[in-house]
Short mmCIF file of C-alpha atoms in Angstrom, two decimals:
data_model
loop_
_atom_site.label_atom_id
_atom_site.label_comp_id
_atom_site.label_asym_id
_atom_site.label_seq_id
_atom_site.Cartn_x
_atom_site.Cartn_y
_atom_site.Cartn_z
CA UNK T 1 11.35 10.67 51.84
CA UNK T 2 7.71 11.68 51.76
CA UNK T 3 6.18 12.50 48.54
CA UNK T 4 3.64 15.80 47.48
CA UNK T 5 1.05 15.17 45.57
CA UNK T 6 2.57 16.41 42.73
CA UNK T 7 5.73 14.24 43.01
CA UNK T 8 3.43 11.35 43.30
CA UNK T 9 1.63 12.15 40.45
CA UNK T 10 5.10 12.11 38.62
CA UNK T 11 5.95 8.99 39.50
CA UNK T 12 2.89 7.11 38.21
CA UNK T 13 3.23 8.59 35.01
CA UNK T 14 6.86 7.01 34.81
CA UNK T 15 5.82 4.06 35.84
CA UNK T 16 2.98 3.80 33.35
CA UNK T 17 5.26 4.95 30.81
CA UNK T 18 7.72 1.97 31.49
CA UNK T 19 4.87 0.03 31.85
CA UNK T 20 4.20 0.78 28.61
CA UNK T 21 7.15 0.76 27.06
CA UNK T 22 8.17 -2.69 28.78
CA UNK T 23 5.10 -4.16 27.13
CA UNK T 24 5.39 -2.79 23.63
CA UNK T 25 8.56 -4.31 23.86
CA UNK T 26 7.46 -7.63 24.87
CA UNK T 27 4.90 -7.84 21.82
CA UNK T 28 8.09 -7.13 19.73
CA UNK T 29 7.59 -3.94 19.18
CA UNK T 30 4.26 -4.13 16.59
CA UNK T 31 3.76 -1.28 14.31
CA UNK T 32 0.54 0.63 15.41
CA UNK T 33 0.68 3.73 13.22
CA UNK T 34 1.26 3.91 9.22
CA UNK T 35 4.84 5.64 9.84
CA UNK T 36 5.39 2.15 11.99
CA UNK T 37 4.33 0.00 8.87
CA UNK T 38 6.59 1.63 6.94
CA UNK T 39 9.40 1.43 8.90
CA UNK T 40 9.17 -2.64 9.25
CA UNK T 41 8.58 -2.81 5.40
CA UNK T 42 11.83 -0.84 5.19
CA UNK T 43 13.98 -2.89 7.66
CA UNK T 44 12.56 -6.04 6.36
CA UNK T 45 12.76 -5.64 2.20
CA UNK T 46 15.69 -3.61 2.32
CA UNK T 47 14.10 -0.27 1.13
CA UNK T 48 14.22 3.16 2.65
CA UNK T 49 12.40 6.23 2.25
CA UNK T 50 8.89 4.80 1.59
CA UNK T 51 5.79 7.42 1.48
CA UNK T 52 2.42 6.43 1.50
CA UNK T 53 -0.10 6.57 -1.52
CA UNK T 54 -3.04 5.22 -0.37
CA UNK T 55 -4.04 3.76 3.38
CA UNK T 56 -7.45 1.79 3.82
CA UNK T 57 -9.12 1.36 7.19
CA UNK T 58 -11.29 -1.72 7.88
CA UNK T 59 -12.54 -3.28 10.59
CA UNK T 60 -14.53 -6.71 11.53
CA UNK T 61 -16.03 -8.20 14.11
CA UNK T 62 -16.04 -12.09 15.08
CA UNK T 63 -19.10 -14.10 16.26
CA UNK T 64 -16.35 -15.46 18.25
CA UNK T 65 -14.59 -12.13 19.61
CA UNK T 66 -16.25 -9.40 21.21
CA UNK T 67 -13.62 -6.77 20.40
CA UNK T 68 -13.20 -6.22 16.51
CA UNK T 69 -10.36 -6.80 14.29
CA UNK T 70 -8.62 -3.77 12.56
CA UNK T 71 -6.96 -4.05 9.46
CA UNK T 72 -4.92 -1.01 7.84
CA UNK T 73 -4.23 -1.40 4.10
CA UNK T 74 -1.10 0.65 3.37
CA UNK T 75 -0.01 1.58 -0.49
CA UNK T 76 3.34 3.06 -0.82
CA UNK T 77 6.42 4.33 -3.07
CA UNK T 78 9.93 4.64 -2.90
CA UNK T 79 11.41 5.76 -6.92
CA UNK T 80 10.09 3.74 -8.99
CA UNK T 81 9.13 0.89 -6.60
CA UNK T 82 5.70 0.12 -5.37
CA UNK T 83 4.63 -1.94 -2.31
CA UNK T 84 0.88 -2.79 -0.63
CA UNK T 85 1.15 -4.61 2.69
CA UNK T 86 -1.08 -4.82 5.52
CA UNK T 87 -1.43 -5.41 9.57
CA UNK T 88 -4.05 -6.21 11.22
CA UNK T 89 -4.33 -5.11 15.15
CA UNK T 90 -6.74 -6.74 17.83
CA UNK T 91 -6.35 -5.50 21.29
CA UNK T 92 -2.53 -5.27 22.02
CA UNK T 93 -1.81 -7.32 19.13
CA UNK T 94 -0.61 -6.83 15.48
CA UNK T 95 -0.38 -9.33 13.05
CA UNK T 96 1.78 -7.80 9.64
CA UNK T 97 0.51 -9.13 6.67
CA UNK T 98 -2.45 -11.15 8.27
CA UNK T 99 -4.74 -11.15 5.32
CA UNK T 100 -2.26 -11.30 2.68
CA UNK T 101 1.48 -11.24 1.74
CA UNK T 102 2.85 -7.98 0.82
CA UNK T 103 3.13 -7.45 -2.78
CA UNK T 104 5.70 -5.52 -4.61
CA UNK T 105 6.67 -3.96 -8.16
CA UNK T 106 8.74 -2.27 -10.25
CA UNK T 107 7.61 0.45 -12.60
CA UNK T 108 3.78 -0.34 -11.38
CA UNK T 109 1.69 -2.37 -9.30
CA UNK T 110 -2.05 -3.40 -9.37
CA UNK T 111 -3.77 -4.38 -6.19
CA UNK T 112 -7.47 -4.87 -5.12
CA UNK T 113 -8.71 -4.32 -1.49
CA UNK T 114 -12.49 -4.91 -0.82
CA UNK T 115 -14.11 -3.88 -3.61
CA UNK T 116 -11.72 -1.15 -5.48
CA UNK T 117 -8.59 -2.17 -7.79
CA UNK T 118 -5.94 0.22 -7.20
CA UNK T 119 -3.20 0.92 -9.88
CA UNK T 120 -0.11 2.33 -9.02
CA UNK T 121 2.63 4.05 -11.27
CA UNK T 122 3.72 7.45 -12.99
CA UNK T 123 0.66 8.81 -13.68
CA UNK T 124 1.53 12.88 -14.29
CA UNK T 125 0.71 12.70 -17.52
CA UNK T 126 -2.88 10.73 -17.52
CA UNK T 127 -5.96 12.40 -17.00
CA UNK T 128 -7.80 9.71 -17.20
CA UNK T 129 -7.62 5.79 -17.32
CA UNK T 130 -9.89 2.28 -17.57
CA UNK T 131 -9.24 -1.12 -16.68
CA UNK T 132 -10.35 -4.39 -17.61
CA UNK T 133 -9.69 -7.47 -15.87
CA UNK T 134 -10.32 -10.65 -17.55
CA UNK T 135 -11.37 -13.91 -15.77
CA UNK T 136 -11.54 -17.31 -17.32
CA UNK T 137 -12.96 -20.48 -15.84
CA UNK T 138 -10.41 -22.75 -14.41
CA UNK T 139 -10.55 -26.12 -13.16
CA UNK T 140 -7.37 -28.25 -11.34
CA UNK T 141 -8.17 -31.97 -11.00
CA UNK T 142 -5.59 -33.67 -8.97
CA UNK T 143 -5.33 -37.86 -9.10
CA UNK T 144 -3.49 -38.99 -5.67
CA UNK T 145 -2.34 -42.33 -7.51
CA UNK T 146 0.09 -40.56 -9.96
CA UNK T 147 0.59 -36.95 -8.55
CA UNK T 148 -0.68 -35.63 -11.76
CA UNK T 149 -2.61 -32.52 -11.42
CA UNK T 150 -5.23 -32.17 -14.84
CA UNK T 151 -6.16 -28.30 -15.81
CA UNK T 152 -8.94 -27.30 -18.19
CA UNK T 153 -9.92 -23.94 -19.08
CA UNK T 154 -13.36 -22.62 -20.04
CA UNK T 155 -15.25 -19.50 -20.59
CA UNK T 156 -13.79 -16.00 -20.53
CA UNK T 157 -15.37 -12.98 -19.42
CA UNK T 158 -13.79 -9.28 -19.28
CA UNK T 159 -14.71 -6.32 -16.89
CA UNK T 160 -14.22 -3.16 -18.09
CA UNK T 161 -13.98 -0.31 -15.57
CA UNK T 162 -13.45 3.37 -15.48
CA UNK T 163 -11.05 5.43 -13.09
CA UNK T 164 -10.90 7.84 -10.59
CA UNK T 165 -7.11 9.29 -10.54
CA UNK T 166 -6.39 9.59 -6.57
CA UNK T 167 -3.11 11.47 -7.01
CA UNK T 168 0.19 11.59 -9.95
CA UNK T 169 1.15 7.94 -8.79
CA UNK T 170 -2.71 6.41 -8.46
CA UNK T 171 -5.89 5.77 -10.38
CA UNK T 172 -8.78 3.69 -8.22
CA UNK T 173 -11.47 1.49 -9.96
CA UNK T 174 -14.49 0.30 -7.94
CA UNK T 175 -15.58 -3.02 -8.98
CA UNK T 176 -18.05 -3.93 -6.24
CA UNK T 177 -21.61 -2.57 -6.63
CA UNK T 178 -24.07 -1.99 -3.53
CA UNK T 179 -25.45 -5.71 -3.17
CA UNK T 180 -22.87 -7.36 -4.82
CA UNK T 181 -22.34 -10.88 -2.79
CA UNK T 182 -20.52 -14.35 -3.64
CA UNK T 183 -24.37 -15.48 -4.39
CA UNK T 184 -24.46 -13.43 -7.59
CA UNK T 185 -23.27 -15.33 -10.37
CA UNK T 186 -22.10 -12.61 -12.61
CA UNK T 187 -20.41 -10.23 -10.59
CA UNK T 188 -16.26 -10.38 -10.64
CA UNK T 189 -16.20 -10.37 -7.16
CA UNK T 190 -18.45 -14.15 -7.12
CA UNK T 191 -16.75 -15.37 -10.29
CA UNK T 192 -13.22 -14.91 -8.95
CA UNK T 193 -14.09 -17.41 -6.71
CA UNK T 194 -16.52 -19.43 -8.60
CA UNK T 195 -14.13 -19.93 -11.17
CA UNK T 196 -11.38 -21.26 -9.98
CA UNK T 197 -11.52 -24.58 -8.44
CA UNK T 198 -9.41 -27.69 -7.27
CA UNK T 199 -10.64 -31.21 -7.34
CA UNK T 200 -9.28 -34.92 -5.79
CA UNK T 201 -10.03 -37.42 -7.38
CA UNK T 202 -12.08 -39.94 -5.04
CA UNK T 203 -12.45 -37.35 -2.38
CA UNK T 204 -15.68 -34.85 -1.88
CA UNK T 205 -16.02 -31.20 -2.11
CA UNK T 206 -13.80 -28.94 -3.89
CA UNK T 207 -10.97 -25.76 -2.81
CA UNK T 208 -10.36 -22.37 -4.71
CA UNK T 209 -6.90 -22.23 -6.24
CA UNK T 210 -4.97 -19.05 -6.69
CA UNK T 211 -4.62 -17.37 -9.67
CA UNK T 212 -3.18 -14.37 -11.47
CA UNK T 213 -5.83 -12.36 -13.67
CA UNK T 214 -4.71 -9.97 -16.35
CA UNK T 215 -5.79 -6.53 -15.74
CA UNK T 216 -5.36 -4.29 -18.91
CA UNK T 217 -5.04 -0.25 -17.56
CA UNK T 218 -5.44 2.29 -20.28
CA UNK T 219 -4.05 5.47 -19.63
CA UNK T 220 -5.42 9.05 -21.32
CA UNK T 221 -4.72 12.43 -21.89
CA UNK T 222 -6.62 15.51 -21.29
CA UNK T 223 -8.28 14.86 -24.90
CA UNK T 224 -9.17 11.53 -24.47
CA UNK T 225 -5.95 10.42 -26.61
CA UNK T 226 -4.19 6.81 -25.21
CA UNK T 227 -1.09 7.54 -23.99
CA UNK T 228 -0.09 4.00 -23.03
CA UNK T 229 -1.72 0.19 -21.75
CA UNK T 230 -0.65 -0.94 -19.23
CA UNK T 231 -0.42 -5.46 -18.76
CA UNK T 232 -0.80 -6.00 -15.27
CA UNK T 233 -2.08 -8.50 -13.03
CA UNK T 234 -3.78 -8.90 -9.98
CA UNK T 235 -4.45 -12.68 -7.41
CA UNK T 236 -7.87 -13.86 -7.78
CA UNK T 237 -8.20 -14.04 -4.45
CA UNK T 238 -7.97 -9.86 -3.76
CA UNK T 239 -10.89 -9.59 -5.64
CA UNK T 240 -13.16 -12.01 -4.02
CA UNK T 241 -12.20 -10.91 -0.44
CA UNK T 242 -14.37 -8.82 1.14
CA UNK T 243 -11.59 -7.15 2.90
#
């Protein structure tokens, strides 16, 4: 049977549309869209009804690759539960949870993605809020000969921040300042790494170790009364990525 133009027409867009299809399948189905994220956090952590709080957009690009990487940062709620996970997407693919592991809590959650601490909870009542997140100097010093692994602890310093509520359920703190870099010595973002360091003994050079810092979140009222603190904690490592 000879086909119109219009007929023809059809058919390619079926056949791009199984196309399509066929090879969305064959990359397992990766979530490309937030409502996608949530719905493989859901199937995989056993949660349902998750809505989204916050969502952060970056993107990279390689020496190596000339298309860049994108990376969607995805805050969300179900009752009192509180997850941030991530997937990064280059070309076709999607990698869930690329950059980090997703992290989850109950009653709160404190988070940091390039450059702003995010605090998550039931925030109706708070008008206000600061944070401070404490860091203190911490060396591991493993010896190969007995498996021991030697930790000393050194100076403290605390970094006091104040909030911008983004809705009832988040406040945001930017702690990276225009110019900040691993190269300055005194900003959080440097000392996060700086500070935290693993040794060999007999063998060169040094690796960062993971850590959790305390983060202290002071809620307020509309008259600048405390309403409640908040003891959180957030890896080392969020805060000295740069995204």
């Amino acid at each position: 049977m000879k086909l119109n133009r219009g007929q023809k027409t059809a058919r390619n867009l079926i056949l791009c549309a199984l196309l399509g299809t066929l090879l969305y399948a064959l990359l397992g189905f990766p979530p490309y869209t937030v409502r996608g994220m949530l719905d493989r956090v859901e199937r995989q952590y056993f949660l349902s009804d998750l809505e989204p709080l916050v969502v952060e957009r970056k993107s990279r690009r390689y020496s190596s690759d000339f298309f860049p990487w994108h990376t969607t940062y995805l805050l969300a709620r179900t009752g009192d539960t509180y997850v941030c996970t991530s997937s990064s997407r280059h070309l076709w693919g999607v990698w869930p949870e690329r950059y980090r592991y997703l992290k989850m809590g109950r009653g709160s959650l404190c988070t940091a993605i390039d450059g702003t601490l995010y605090v998550a909870g039931s925030f109706e009542e708070a008008a206000s809020a600061t944070a401070e997140v404490t860091l203190e100097r911490t060396t591991q010093v493993h010896d190969p000969e007995t498996e021991e692994c030697e930790t000393t602890f050194g100076e403290q310093r605390t970094y006091a921040y104040q909030g911008e509520k983004v809705n009832d359920k988040v406040f945001s703190f930017r702690y990276r300042e225009e110019g900040d870099s691993w190269h300055d010595y005194t900003s959080l973002t440097s000392l996060a790494s700086q500070w935290y360091r693993f040794y060999s003994k007999g063998e060169d050079g040094y690796s960062s170790i993971h850590m959790d810092l305390p983060v202290r979140v002071t809620l307020y009222d509309e008259s600048g009364e405390a309403l409640e603190t908040l003891e959180l904690s957030a890896d080392n490592y969020e805060f000295s990525e740069e995204w």
